[in-house]
């Protein structure tokens, strides 16, 4: 990838294997081209907020699905068989957890994408009233560690599949916030959820069709005590479903890949209230995830 080569020194277009589509992400210099500050921040594989793995995952895994977008729209089904030759119901796990290298690439992708918005989500609401939180499907802990930084009195449990938990240590930060975060293996559709004052779903609901969304929210509702909270990190659609463009693109992607979708605030109101949550509030962060907070009645 050209953005990884450029930090070693300015490159000529031909040597870097570039195209004119990179204009705006590279800057002309005397002897060739170099990365812009924005490209350095997000597109280097070893950058603090790297989206390199996220881009590569979508090129390898996402694009084949979009090649069958017309079938997905007409049939209303995930096109895993046509795109990947995978007939199983959970092509997600079959694609990313079949070997450790693929799993780590996917974990890096989700870590980077979550970290970009983590501070925005963690500070969208005053969460100082909570002493314990459980991030369901929290993977590497990118959001959990940021919550721990912002709220030193908060203990956060990551609840994710055993094969994810076993490698999450690779993403552990060196700061004091690491001591506030623990990991528990499990499947949030099958296993008992850890007790917590605040439950967190970051980029989870948009992955699943409606029946699975209701199943998961029902389980959280039974575990969450009155006065407890549910924090969602998703991209909010406007009420007319015509904006904003990044949320629309993410919604289309989730539909094509998983028959999931993004939602508007009124849809979250209805969805969460149906499972016993009230006082549904939202903050548009301007980042890659917005924040929704609700209270268990």
Short mmCIF file of C-alpha atoms in Angstrom, two decimals:
data_model
loop_
_atom_site.label_atom_id
_atom_site.label_comp_id
_atom_site.label_asym_id
_atom_site.label_seq_id
_atom_site.Cartn_x
_atom_site.Cartn_y
_atom_site.Cartn_z
CA UNK A 1 0.00 0.00 0.00
CA UNK A 2 1.49 3.31 -1.10
CA UNK A 3 0.80 5.10 2.21
CA UNK A 4 3.11 2.65 4.00
CA UNK A 5 5.93 3.26 1.51
CA UNK A 6 5.82 7.04 1.57
CA UNK A 7 7.07 7.55 5.16
CA UNK A 8 10.37 5.98 4.03
CA UNK A 9 10.82 8.96 1.72
CA UNK A 10 9.04 10.77 -1.14
CA UNK A 11 8.06 8.44 -3.98
CA UNK A 12 7.44 8.95 -7.66
CA UNK A 13 3.94 8.07 -8.92
CA UNK A 14 5.25 5.10 -10.93
CA UNK A 15 7.45 3.72 -8.17
CA UNK A 16 4.74 3.97 -5.55
CA UNK A 17 2.19 2.26 -7.78
CA UNK A 18 -0.16 5.19 -7.29
CA UNK A 19 -3.00 6.68 -9.25
CA UNK A 20 -4.56 10.10 -9.53
CA UNK A 21 -7.30 8.93 -7.13
CA UNK A 22 -4.82 9.48 -4.28
CA UNK A 23 -4.82 13.23 -4.80
CA UNK A 24 -5.69 14.87 -1.50
CA UNK A 25 -4.15 12.08 0.56
CA UNK A 26 -0.63 12.69 -0.76
CA UNK A 27 1.27 15.97 -1.09
CA UNK A 28 3.68 16.87 -3.90
CA UNK A 29 7.25 17.56 -2.76
CA UNK A 30 10.39 18.42 -4.72
CA UNK A 31 11.37 14.81 -5.49
CA UNK A 32 7.98 13.09 -5.60
CA UNK A 33 5.03 12.64 -3.24
CA UNK A 34 4.65 12.22 0.50
CA UNK A 35 1.75 11.47 2.84
CA UNK A 36 -0.48 14.25 4.07
CA UNK A 37 -0.88 14.47 7.87
CA UNK A 38 -4.34 12.89 7.53
CA UNK A 39 -2.97 9.91 5.61
CA UNK A 40 -0.18 9.50 8.14
CA UNK A 41 -2.70 9.48 10.99
CA UNK A 42 -5.13 6.93 9.55
CA UNK A 43 -3.52 4.93 6.74
CA UNK A 44 -0.14 3.83 8.09
CA UNK A 45 -0.28 0.24 9.32
CA UNK A 46 1.46 1.16 12.59
CA UNK A 47 -0.31 4.49 13.22
CA UNK A 48 -2.09 5.12 16.53
CA UNK A 49 -5.43 5.46 14.74
CA UNK A 50 -4.59 3.17 11.84
CA UNK A 51 -7.43 2.15 9.53
CA UNK A 52 -5.06 0.19 7.31
CA UNK A 53 -6.42 -3.23 8.32
CA UNK A 54 -9.98 -1.91 8.12
CA UNK A 55 -9.40 -0.86 4.50
CA UNK A 56 -7.72 -4.15 3.60
CA UNK A 57 -10.50 -6.22 5.20
CA UNK A 58 -13.14 -4.39 3.21
CA UNK A 59 -11.18 -4.82 0.00
CA UNK A 60 -10.85 -8.56 0.54
CA UNK A 61 -14.10 -9.39 2.32
CA UNK A 62 -16.57 -6.57 1.65
CA UNK A 63 -16.12 -5.86 -2.03
CA UNK A 64 -17.06 -9.38 -3.23
CA UNK A 65 -20.46 -8.92 -1.54
CA UNK A 66 -21.05 -5.63 -3.32
CA UNK A 67 -20.47 -7.43 -6.61
CA UNK A 68 -23.81 -9.13 -5.87
CA UNK A 69 -25.63 -6.08 -4.54
CA UNK A 70 -28.48 -6.54 -7.02
CA UNK A 71 -29.12 -10.08 -5.73
CA UNK A 72 -28.99 -8.87 -2.12
CA UNK A 73 -31.63 -6.22 -2.83
CA UNK A 74 -33.93 -8.49 -4.84
CA UNK A 75 -33.67 -11.54 -2.61
CA UNK A 76 -33.21 -9.86 0.77
CA UNK A 77 -30.52 -12.37 1.67
CA UNK A 78 -26.81 -12.30 2.47
CA UNK A 79 -24.79 -13.27 -0.60
CA UNK A 80 -22.14 -15.35 1.18
CA UNK A 81 -22.52 -18.30 -1.17
CA UNK A 82 -22.02 -16.22 -4.31
CA UNK A 83 -19.36 -13.91 -2.86
CA UNK A 84 -17.26 -16.32 -0.80
CA UNK A 85 -18.52 -19.78 -1.66
CA UNK A 86 -19.58 -20.12 1.99
CA UNK A 87 -22.90 -21.81 2.63
CA UNK A 88 -22.81 -21.63 6.43
CA UNK A 89 -25.19 -19.38 8.36
CA UNK A 90 -22.36 -17.54 10.13
CA UNK A 91 -20.01 -16.58 7.30
CA UNK A 92 -18.61 -13.91 9.63
CA UNK A 93 -16.88 -16.45 11.86
CA UNK A 94 -16.07 -18.77 8.98
CA UNK A 95 -14.25 -15.94 7.18
CA UNK A 96 -12.37 -14.30 10.04
CA UNK A 97 -11.80 -17.01 12.64
CA UNK A 98 -10.66 -19.84 10.40
CA UNK A 99 -7.01 -19.08 11.19
CA UNK A 100 -5.11 -16.83 13.57
CA UNK A 101 -3.67 -14.53 10.90
CA UNK A 102 -7.14 -13.71 9.56
CA UNK A 103 -8.50 -13.27 13.06
CA UNK A 104 -5.74 -10.83 14.02
CA UNK A 105 -6.25 -8.85 10.83
CA UNK A 106 -9.94 -8.53 11.65
CA UNK A 107 -9.20 -7.60 15.27
CA UNK A 108 -6.77 -4.89 14.11
CA UNK A 109 -9.43 -3.58 11.74
CA UNK A 110 -12.07 -3.34 14.46
CA UNK A 111 -9.55 -1.93 16.95
CA UNK A 112 -8.61 0.92 14.64
CA UNK A 113 -12.16 1.72 13.60
CA UNK A 114 -13.36 1.73 17.21
CA UNK A 115 -10.40 3.75 18.50
CA UNK A 116 -11.06 6.60 16.05
CA UNK A 117 -14.38 7.35 17.77
CA UNK A 118 -13.66 5.96 21.26
CA UNK A 119 -13.00 9.27 23.00
CA UNK A 120 -16.03 10.89 21.35
CA UNK A 121 -18.28 8.06 22.52
CA UNK A 122 -16.76 7.85 26.01
CA UNK A 123 -17.30 11.57 26.63
CA UNK A 124 -20.66 12.00 24.89
CA UNK A 125 -22.49 11.59 28.23
CA UNK A 126 -21.55 11.91 31.89
CA UNK A 127 -21.07 8.28 32.90
CA UNK A 128 -19.48 9.01 36.27
CA UNK A 129 -22.51 7.56 38.08
CA UNK A 130 -21.65 4.06 36.89
CA UNK A 131 -19.07 1.95 38.71
CA UNK A 132 -19.12 -1.16 36.51
CA UNK A 133 -19.61 -1.67 32.78
CA UNK A 134 -19.75 -4.63 30.43
CA UNK A 135 -18.77 -4.15 26.79
CA UNK A 136 -20.52 -6.95 24.91
CA UNK A 137 -18.48 -7.96 21.89
CA UNK A 138 -15.85 -5.44 22.99
CA UNK A 139 -13.03 -7.32 21.22
CA UNK A 140 -9.64 -5.67 21.87
CA UNK A 141 -10.98 -3.21 24.45
CA UNK A 142 -10.43 -0.07 22.36
CA UNK A 143 -13.56 1.59 23.77
CA UNK A 144 -13.22 0.01 27.22
CA UNK A 145 -9.73 1.41 27.75
CA UNK A 146 -10.87 4.88 26.72
CA UNK A 147 -13.78 4.68 29.16
CA UNK A 148 -11.31 3.66 31.85
CA UNK A 149 -9.13 6.68 31.05
CA UNK A 150 -12.06 9.04 31.28
CA UNK A 151 -13.57 7.44 34.41
CA UNK A 152 -10.86 6.18 36.82
CA UNK A 153 -13.53 4.73 39.14
CA UNK A 154 -15.10 2.57 36.42
CA UNK A 155 -14.35 -1.15 36.08
CA UNK A 156 -15.04 -2.50 32.58
CA UNK A 157 -15.51 -6.14 31.58
CA UNK A 158 -15.03 -7.20 27.96
CA UNK A 159 -17.36 -10.10 27.11
CA UNK A 160 -16.42 -11.71 23.81
CA UNK A 161 -15.78 -15.07 22.17
CA UNK A 162 -12.91 -17.17 23.62
CA UNK A 163 -10.94 -17.01 20.36
CA UNK A 164 -11.05 -13.20 20.55
CA UNK A 165 -10.20 -12.97 24.24
CA UNK A 166 -7.10 -15.15 23.84
CA UNK A 167 -5.41 -12.53 21.64
CA UNK A 168 -6.85 -9.34 23.13
CA UNK A 169 -3.73 -9.01 25.30
CA UNK A 170 -1.83 -7.94 22.17
CA UNK A 171 -3.76 -4.66 22.21
CA UNK A 172 -3.36 -3.93 25.92
CA UNK A 173 -2.10 -0.39 26.63
CA UNK A 174 0.69 0.35 29.11
CA UNK A 175 -1.15 3.00 31.14
CA UNK A 176 -2.97 2.61 34.46
CA UNK A 177 -6.30 2.17 32.64
CA UNK A 178 -5.25 -1.41 31.80
CA UNK A 179 -5.88 -2.38 35.43
CA UNK A 180 -9.53 -1.32 35.18
CA UNK A 181 -10.35 -3.64 32.27
CA UNK A 182 -10.89 -7.40 32.49
CA UNK A 183 -11.88 -10.03 29.94
CA UNK A 184 -14.48 -12.79 30.21
CA UNK A 185 -15.02 -15.32 27.39
CA UNK A 186 -18.54 -16.07 26.24
CA UNK A 187 -21.24 -15.78 23.59
CA UNK A 188 -23.70 -12.96 24.27
CA UNK A 189 -26.50 -14.87 22.55
CA UNK A 190 -26.06 -18.01 24.68
CA UNK A 191 -24.09 -17.46 27.87
CA UNK A 192 -24.94 -15.63 31.09
CA UNK A 193 -23.99 -11.97 30.79
CA UNK A 194 -21.63 -10.51 33.42
CA UNK A 195 -23.31 -8.23 35.95
CA UNK A 196 -22.82 -4.50 35.38
CA UNK A 197 -24.38 -1.09 35.99
CA UNK A 198 -23.81 -0.14 32.36
CA UNK A 199 -24.00 -2.39 29.31
CA UNK A 200 -22.27 -1.34 26.10
CA UNK A 201 -22.91 -2.35 22.49
CA UNK A 202 -20.39 -0.76 20.14
CA UNK A 203 -20.96 -1.50 16.46
CA UNK A 204 -22.92 -4.62 17.39
CA UNK A 205 -26.61 -4.01 16.68
CA UNK A 206 -25.99 -2.95 13.09
CA UNK A 207 -24.42 -6.37 12.40
CA UNK A 208 -27.59 -8.36 12.93
CA UNK A 209 -31.08 -8.78 11.42
CA UNK A 210 -34.00 -7.57 13.53
CA UNK A 211 -34.81 -10.92 15.17
CA UNK A 212 -31.27 -11.23 16.53
CA UNK A 213 -31.31 -7.58 17.68
CA UNK A 214 -34.47 -8.22 19.71
CA UNK A 215 -33.00 -11.42 21.12
CA UNK A 216 -29.85 -9.63 22.32
CA UNK A 217 -31.69 -6.63 23.76
CA UNK A 218 -34.06 -8.95 25.58
CA UNK A 219 -31.10 -10.70 27.24
CA UNK A 220 -29.54 -7.37 28.24
CA UNK A 221 -32.87 -6.13 29.58
CA UNK A 222 -33.14 -9.17 31.85
CA UNK A 223 -29.59 -8.66 33.15
CA UNK A 224 -29.71 -4.90 33.58
CA UNK A 225 -31.11 -3.74 36.92
CA UNK A 226 -33.52 -0.78 37.17
CA UNK A 227 -31.53 2.43 36.95
CA UNK A 228 -28.79 0.72 34.98
CA UNK A 229 -27.75 1.99 31.59
CA UNK A 230 -27.26 0.84 28.01
CA UNK A 231 -24.75 2.71 25.85
CA UNK A 232 -24.84 2.21 22.09
CA UNK A 233 -22.15 3.30 19.64
CA UNK A 234 -23.60 3.32 16.13
CA UNK A 235 -23.98 5.75 13.22
CA UNK A 236 -27.31 7.57 13.42
CA UNK A 237 -29.45 8.11 10.35
CA UNK A 238 -31.55 11.25 10.01
CA UNK A 239 -35.29 10.72 10.38
CA UNK A 240 -35.83 10.94 6.61
CA UNK A 241 -33.18 8.21 6.08
CA UNK A 242 -31.49 10.34 3.43
CA UNK A 243 -28.52 11.57 5.48
CA UNK A 244 -25.76 11.61 6.59
CA UNK A 245 -23.86 9.93 3.78
CA UNK A 246 -21.37 7.97 5.96
CA UNK A 247 -24.24 6.45 7.94
CA UNK A 248 -26.08 5.58 4.73
CA UNK A 249 -22.99 3.88 3.32
CA UNK A 250 -22.47 1.94 6.55
CA UNK A 251 -26.13 0.90 6.57
CA UNK A 252 -25.86 -0.35 2.99
CA UNK A 253 -22.68 -2.24 3.86
CA UNK A 254 -24.30 -3.92 6.86
CA UNK A 255 -27.34 -4.86 4.77
CA UNK A 256 -25.20 -6.44 2.07
CA UNK A 257 -22.88 -8.25 4.48
CA UNK A 258 -25.21 -9.30 7.29
CA UNK A 259 -28.78 -8.14 6.61
CA UNK A 260 -28.20 -5.59 9.37
CA UNK A 261 -28.67 -1.81 9.19
CA UNK A 262 -28.21 1.56 10.83
CA UNK A 263 -31.18 3.31 12.48
CA UNK A 264 -32.58 6.74 13.25
CA UNK A 265 -33.01 8.05 16.79
CA UNK A 266 -36.78 7.49 16.67
CA UNK A 267 -36.14 3.86 15.70
CA UNK A 268 -33.82 3.46 18.67
CA UNK A 269 -36.48 5.02 20.90
CA UNK A 270 -39.02 2.41 19.80
CA UNK A 271 -36.53 -0.45 19.86
CA UNK A 272 -35.16 0.27 23.33
CA UNK A 273 -38.50 1.15 24.90
CA UNK A 274 -39.85 -2.20 23.72
CA UNK A 275 -37.22 -3.82 25.95
CA UNK A 276 -37.82 -1.74 29.05
CA UNK A 277 -35.39 1.14 28.49
CA UNK A 278 -36.44 4.78 28.88
CA UNK A 279 -34.87 8.26 28.73
CA UNK A 280 -33.29 7.48 25.36
CA UNK A 281 -30.82 10.22 24.45
CA UNK A 282 -28.36 10.64 21.60
CA UNK A 283 -25.27 12.67 20.77
CA UNK A 284 -24.00 13.04 17.23
CA UNK A 285 -20.26 13.01 17.76
CA UNK A 286 -19.12 13.96 14.27
CA UNK A 287 -16.88 10.89 14.28
CA UNK A 288 -17.33 7.34 12.98
CA UNK A 289 -19.77 6.46 15.78
CA UNK A 290 -22.54 8.40 17.44
CA UNK A 291 -23.67 7.65 20.99
CA UNK A 292 -27.07 6.62 22.38
CA UNK A 293 -27.72 6.21 26.11
CA UNK A 294 -30.84 4.68 27.69
CA UNK A 295 -31.86 3.84 31.27
CA UNK A 296 -33.46 0.58 32.42
CA UNK A 297 -36.89 1.35 33.88
#
